[in-house]
PDB file of C-alpha atoms in Angstrom:
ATOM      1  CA  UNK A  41      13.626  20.788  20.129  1.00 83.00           C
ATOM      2  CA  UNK A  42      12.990  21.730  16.495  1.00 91.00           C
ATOM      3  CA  UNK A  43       9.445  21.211  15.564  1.00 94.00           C
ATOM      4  CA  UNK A  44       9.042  20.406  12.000  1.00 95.00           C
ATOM      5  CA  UNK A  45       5.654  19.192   9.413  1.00 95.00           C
ATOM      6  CA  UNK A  46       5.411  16.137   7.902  1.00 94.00           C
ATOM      7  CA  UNK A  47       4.003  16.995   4.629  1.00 94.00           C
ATOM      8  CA  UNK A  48       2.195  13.925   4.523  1.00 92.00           C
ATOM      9  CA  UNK A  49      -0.726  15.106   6.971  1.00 89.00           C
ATOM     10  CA  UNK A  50      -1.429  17.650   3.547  1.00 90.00           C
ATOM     11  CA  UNK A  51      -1.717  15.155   1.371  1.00 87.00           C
ATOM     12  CA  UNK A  52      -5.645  15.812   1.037  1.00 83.00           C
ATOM     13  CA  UNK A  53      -5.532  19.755   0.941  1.00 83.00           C
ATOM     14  CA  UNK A  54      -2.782  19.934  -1.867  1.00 84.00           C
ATOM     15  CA  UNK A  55      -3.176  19.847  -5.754  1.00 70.00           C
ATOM     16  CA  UNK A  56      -1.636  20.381  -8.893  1.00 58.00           C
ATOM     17  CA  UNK A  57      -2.613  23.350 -10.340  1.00 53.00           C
ATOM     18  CA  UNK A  58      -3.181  25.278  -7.207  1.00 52.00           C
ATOM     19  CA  UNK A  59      -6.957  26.562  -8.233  1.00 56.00           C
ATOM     20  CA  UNK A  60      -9.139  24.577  -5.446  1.00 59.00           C
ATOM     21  CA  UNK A  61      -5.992  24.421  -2.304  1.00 72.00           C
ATOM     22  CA  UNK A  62      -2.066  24.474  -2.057  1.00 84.00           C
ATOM     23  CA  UNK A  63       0.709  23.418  -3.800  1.00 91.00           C
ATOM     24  CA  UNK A  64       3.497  21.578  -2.786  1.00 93.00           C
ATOM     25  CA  UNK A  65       5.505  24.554  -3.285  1.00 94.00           C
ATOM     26  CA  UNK A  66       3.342  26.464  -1.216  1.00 94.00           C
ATOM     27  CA  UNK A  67       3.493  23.997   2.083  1.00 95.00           C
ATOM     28  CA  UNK A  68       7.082  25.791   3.405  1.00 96.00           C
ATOM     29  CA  UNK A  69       4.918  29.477   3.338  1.00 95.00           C
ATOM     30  CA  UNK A  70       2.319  27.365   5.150  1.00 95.00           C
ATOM     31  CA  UNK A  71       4.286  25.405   7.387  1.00 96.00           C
ATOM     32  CA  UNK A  72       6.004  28.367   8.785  1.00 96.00           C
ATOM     33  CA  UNK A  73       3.510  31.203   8.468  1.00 95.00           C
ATOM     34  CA  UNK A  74       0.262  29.661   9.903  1.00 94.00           C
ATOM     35  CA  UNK A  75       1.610  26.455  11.943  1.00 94.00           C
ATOM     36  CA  UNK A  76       4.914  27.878  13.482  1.00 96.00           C
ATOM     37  CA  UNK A  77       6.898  24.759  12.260  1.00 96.00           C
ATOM     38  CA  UNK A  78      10.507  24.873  11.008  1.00 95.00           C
ATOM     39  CA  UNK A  79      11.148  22.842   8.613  1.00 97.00           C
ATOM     40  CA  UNK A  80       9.803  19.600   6.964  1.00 97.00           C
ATOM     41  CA  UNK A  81       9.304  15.697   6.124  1.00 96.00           C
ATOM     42  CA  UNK A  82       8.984  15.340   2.636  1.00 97.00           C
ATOM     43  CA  UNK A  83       7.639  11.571   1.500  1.00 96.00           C
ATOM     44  CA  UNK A  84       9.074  10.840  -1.494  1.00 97.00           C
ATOM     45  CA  UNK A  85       6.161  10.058  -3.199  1.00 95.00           C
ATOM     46  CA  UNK A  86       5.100  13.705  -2.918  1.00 95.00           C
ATOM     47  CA  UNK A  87       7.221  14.778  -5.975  1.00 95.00           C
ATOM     48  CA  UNK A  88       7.155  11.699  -7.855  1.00 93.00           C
ATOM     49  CA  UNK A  89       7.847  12.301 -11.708  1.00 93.00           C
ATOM     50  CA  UNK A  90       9.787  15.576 -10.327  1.00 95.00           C
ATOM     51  CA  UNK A  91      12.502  16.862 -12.329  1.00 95.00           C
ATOM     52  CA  UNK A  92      15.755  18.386 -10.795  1.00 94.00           C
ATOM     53  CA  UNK A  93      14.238  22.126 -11.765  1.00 96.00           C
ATOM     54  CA  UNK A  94      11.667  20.947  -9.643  1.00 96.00           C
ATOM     55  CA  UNK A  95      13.497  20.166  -7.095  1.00 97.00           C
ATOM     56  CA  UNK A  96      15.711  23.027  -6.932  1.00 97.00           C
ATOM     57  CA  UNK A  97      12.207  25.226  -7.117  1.00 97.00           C
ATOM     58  CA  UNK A  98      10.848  23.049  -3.908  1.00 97.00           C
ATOM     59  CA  UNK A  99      14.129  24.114  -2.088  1.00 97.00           C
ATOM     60  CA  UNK A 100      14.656  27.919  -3.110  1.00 97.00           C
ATOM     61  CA  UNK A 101      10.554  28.101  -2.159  1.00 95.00           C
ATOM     62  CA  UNK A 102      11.652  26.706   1.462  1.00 97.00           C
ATOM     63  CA  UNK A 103      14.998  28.159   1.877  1.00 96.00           C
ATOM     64  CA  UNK A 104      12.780  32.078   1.100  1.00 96.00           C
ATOM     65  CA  UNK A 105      10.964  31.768   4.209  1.00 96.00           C
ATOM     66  CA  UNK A 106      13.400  29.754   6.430  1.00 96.00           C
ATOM     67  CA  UNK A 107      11.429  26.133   6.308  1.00 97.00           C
ATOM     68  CA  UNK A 108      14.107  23.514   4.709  1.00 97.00           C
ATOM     69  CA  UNK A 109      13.388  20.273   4.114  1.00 97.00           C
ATOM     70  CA  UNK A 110      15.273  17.974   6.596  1.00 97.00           C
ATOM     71  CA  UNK A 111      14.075  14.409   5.962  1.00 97.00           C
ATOM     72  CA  UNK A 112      13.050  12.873   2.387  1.00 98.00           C
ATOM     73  CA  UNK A 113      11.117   9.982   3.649  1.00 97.00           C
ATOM     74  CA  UNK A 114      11.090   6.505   1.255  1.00 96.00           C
ATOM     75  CA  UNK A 115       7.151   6.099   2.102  1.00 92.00           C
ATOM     76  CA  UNK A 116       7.150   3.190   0.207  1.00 95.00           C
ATOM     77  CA  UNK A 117       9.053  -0.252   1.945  1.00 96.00           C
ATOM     78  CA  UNK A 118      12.221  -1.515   0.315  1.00 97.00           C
ATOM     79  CA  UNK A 119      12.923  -5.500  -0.074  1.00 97.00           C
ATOM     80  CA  UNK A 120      16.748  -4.950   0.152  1.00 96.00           C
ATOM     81  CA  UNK A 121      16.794  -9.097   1.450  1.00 96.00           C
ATOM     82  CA  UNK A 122      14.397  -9.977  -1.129  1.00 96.00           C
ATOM     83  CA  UNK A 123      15.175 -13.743  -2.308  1.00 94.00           C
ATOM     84  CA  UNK A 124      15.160 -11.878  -6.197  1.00 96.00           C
ATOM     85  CA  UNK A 125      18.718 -10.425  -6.824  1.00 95.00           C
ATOM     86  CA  UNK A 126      16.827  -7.696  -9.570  1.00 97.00           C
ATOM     87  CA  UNK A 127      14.253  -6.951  -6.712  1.00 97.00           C
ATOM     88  CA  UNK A 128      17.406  -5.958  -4.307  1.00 96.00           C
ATOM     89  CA  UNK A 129      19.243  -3.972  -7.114  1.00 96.00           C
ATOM     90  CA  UNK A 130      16.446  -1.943  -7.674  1.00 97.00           C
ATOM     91  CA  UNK A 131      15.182  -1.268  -3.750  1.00 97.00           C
ATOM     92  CA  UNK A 132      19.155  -0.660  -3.246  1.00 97.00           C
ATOM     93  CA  UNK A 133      19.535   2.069  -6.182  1.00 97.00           C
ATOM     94  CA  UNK A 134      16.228   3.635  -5.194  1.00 97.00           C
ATOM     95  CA  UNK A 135      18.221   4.390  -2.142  1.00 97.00           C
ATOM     96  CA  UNK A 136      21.169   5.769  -4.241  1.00 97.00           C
ATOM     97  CA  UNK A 137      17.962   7.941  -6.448  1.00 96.00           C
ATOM     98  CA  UNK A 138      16.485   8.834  -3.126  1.00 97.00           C
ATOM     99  CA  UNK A 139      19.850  10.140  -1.557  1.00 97.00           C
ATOM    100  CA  UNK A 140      20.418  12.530  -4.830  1.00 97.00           C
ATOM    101  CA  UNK A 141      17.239  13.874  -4.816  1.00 97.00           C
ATOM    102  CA  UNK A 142      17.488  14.533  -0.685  1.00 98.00           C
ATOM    103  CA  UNK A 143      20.893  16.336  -1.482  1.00 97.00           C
ATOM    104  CA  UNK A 144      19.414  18.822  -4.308  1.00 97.00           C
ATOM    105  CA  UNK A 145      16.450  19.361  -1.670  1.00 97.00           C
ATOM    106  CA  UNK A 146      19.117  20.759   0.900  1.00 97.00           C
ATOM    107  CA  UNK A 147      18.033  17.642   3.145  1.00 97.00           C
ATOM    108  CA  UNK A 148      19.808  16.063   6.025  1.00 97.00           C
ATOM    109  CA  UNK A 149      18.656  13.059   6.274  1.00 98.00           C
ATOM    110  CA  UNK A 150      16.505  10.215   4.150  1.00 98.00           C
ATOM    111  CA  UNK A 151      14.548   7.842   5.626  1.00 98.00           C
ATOM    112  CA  UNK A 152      13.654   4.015   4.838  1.00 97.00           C
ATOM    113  CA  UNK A 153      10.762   1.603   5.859  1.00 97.00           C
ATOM    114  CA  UNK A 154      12.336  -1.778   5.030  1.00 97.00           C
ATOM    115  CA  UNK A 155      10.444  -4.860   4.083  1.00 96.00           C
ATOM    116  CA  UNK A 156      12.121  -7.997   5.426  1.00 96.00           C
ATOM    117  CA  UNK A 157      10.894 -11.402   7.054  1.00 96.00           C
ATOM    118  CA  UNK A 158      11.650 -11.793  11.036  1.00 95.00           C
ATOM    119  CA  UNK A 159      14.660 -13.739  10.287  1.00 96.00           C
ATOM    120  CA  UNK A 160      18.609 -14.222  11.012  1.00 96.00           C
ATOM    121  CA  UNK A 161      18.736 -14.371   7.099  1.00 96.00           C
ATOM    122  CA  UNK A 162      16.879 -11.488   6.377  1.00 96.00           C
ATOM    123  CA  UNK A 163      19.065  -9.207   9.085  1.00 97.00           C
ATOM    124  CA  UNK A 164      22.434 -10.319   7.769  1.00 97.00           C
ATOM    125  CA  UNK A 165      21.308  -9.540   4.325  1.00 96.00           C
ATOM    126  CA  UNK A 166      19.769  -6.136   5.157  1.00 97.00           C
ATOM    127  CA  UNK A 167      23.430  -5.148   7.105  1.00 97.00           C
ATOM    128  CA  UNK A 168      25.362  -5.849   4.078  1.00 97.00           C
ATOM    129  CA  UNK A 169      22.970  -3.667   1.842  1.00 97.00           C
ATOM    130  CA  UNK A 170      22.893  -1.054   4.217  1.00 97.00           C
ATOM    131  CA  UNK A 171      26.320  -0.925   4.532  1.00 97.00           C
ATOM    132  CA  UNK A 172      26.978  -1.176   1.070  1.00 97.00           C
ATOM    133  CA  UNK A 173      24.965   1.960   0.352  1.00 97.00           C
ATOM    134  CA  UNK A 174      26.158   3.786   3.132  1.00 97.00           C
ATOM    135  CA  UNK A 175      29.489   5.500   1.548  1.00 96.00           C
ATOM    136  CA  UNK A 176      27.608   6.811  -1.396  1.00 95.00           C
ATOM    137  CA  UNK A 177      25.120   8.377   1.121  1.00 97.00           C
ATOM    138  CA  UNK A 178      27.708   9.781   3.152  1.00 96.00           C
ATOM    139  CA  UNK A 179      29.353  11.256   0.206  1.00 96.00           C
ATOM    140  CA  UNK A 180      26.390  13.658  -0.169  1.00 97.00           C
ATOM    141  CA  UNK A 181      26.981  14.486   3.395  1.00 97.00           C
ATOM    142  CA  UNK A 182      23.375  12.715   4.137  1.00 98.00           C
ATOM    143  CA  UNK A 183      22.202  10.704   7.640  1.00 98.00           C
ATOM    144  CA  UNK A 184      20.307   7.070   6.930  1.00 98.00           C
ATOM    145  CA  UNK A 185      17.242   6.744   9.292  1.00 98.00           C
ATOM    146  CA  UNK A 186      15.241   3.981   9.562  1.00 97.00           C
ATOM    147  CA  UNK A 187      11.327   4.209  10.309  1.00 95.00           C
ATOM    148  CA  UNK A 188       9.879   1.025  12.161  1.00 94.00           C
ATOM    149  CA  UNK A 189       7.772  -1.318   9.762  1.00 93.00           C
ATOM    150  CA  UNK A 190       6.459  -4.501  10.038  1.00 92.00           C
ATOM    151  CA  UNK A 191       8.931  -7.651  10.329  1.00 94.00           C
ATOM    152  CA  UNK A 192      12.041  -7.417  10.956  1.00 95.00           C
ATOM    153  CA  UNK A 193      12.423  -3.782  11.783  1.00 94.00           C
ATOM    154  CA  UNK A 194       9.287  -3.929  13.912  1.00 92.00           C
ATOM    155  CA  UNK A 195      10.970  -4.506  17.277  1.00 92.00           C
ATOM    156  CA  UNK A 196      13.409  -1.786  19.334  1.00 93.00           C
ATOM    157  CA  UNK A 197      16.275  -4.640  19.290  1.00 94.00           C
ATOM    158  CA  UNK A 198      16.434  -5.836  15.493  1.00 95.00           C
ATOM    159  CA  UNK A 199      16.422  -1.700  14.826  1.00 96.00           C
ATOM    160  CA  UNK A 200      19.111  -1.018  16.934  1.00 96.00           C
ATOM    161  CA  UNK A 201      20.903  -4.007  16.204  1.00 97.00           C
ATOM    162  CA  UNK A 202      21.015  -3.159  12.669  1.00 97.00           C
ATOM    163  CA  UNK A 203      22.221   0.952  13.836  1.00 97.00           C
ATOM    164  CA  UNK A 204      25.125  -0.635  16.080  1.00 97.00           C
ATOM    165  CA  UNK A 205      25.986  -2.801  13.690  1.00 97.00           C
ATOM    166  CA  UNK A 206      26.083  -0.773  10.830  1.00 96.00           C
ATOM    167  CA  UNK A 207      27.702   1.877  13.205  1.00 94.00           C
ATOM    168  CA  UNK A 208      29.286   5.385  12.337  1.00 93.00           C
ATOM    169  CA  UNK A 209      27.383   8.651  13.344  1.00 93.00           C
ATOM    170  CA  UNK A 210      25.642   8.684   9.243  1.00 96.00           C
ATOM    171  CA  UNK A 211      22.906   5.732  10.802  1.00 97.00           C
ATOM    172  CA  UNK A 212      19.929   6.276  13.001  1.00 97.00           C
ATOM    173  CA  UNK A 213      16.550   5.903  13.556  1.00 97.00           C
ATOM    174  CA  UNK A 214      13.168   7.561  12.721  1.00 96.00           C
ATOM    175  CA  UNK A 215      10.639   6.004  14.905  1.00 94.00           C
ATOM    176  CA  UNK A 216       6.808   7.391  15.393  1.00 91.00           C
ATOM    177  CA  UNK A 217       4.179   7.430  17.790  1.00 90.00           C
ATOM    178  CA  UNK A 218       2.058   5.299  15.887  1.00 87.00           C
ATOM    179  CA  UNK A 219       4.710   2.938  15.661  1.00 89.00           C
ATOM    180  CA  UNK A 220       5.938   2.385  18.813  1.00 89.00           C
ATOM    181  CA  UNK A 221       2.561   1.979  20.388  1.00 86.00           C
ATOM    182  CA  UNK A 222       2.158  -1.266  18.267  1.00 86.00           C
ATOM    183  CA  UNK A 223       5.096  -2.466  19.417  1.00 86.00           C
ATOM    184  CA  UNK A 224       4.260  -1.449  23.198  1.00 80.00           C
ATOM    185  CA  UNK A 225       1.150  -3.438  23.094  1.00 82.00           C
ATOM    186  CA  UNK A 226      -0.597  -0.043  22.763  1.00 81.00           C
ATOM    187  CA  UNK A 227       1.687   1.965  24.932  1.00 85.00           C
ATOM    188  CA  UNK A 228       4.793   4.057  23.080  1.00 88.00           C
ATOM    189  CA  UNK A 229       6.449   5.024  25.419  1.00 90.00           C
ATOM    190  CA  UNK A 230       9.133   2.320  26.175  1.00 92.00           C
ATOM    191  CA  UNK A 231       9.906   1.211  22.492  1.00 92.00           C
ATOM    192  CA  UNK A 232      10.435   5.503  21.974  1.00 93.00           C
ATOM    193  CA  UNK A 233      12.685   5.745  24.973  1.00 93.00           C
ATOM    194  CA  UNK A 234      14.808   2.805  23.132  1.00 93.00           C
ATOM    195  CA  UNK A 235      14.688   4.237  19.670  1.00 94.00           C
ATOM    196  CA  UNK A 236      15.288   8.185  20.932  1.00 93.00           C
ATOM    197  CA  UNK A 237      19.108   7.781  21.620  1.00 95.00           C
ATOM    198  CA  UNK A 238      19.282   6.993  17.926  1.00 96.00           C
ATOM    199  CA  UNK A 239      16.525   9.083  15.966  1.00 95.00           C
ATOM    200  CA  UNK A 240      17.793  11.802  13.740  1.00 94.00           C
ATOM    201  CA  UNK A 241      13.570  13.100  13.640  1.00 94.00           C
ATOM    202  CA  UNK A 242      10.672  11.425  15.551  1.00 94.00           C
ATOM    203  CA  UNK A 243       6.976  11.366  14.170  1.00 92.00           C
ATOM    204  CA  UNK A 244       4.454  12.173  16.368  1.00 89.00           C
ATOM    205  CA  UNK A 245       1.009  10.372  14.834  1.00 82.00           C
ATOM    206  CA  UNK A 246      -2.764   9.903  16.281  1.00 77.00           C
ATOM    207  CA  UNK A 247      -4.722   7.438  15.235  1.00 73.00           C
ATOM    208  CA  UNK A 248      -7.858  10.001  14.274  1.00 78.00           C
ATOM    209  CA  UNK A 249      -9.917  12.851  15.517  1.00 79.00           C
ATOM    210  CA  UNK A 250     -13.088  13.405  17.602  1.00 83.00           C
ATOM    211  CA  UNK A 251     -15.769  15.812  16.296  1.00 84.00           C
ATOM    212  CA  UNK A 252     -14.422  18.055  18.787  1.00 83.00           C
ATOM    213  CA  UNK A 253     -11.407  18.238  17.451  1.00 80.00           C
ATOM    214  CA  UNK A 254      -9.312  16.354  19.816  1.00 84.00           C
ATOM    215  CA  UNK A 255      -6.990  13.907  19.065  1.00 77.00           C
ATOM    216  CA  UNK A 256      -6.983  10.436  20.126  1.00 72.00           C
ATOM    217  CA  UNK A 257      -4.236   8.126  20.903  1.00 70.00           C
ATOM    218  CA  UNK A 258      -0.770   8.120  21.042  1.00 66.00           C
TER     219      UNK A 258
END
């Protein structure tokens, strides 16, 4: 098993000029050097307003000390069955943005959170934007995963129905702790053992800390 930082958890310790904490271009040295982890999860809104130098910077900086990114992650949810036709364009060619951006990163994989009603509707027209997508994606050799999130993708069955049905080894799923516990009724590990055949990464989340340290939950 490859264990592997989800840049996220920095989010409070990082800035932009690097005087008062880190970088983002300094999380791979960290990553590796003082947690042991191999590689990361980047959310996208991390490097928002990045250019391509950027980009290529971020991945020479990881690819020095042997930390690649793996997984972009599209923090933000995208209404590809959104009743608005403009609304779907644009969540659909964020996807096509995202996928670019994962490919000049050295990435694997992106990830999605998808924003859809509990609905027979909403599921067909998520499946044809997915698949739609899917062959520019796989041209840039990249894996689609998507996270759990409230609605439709928030059961095991509309997830994997929407893998299966999709099908091809390009689709999976990225399904955390945090997650799967809300779907378990508080207990993850059924909904993970569903989603685990399927995940290209799995995020392991706690709820918060005790002053001792110690995590709780999940």
């Amino acid at each position: 098993m490859l264990l592997t930082l989800s840049t996220g958890s920095l989010r409070r310790r990082l800035c932009s000029n690097g005087q008062s904490g880190m970088t983002m271009f300094d999380v791979p040295d960290f990553a590796i050097r003082q947690l042991g982890l191999h590689g990361l999860n980047v959310p996208a809104s991390m490097m928002a307003g990045w250019s391509l130098e950027d980009l290529d910077r971020f991945r020479d900086s990881a690819d020095k000390v042997a930390c690649p990114c793996l997984v972009l992650v599209e923090d933000s949810p995208l209404r590809l069955a959104d009743k608005s036709e403009e609304i779907r364009k644009k969540s659909a060619e964020r996807v096509r943005r995202l996928a670019v951006a994962a490919n000049r990163l050295g990435c694997s994989s992106i990830a999605i959170h998808i924003e859809a009603e509990e609905s027979d509707t909403a599921f067909d027209a998520v499946l044809g934007q997915i698949k739609t997508l899917m062959p520019a994606v796989e041209r840039l050799e990249l894996n689609v995963l998507i996270a759990p999130h409230t609605g439709l993708t928030s059961t095991t069955e509309r997830l994997t129905s929407i893998i299966k049905r999709v099908g091809g080894f390009r689709i999976g799923s990225l399904p955390s702790f945090g997650a799967a516990a809300q779907c378990g009724g508080g207990d993850p590990v059924e909904p993970l053992r569903k989603l685990a055949p399927y995940a290209g990464a799995i995020e392991a989340t706690v709820s918060t800390f005790s002053k001792k340290g110690e995590h709780k939950d999940y």
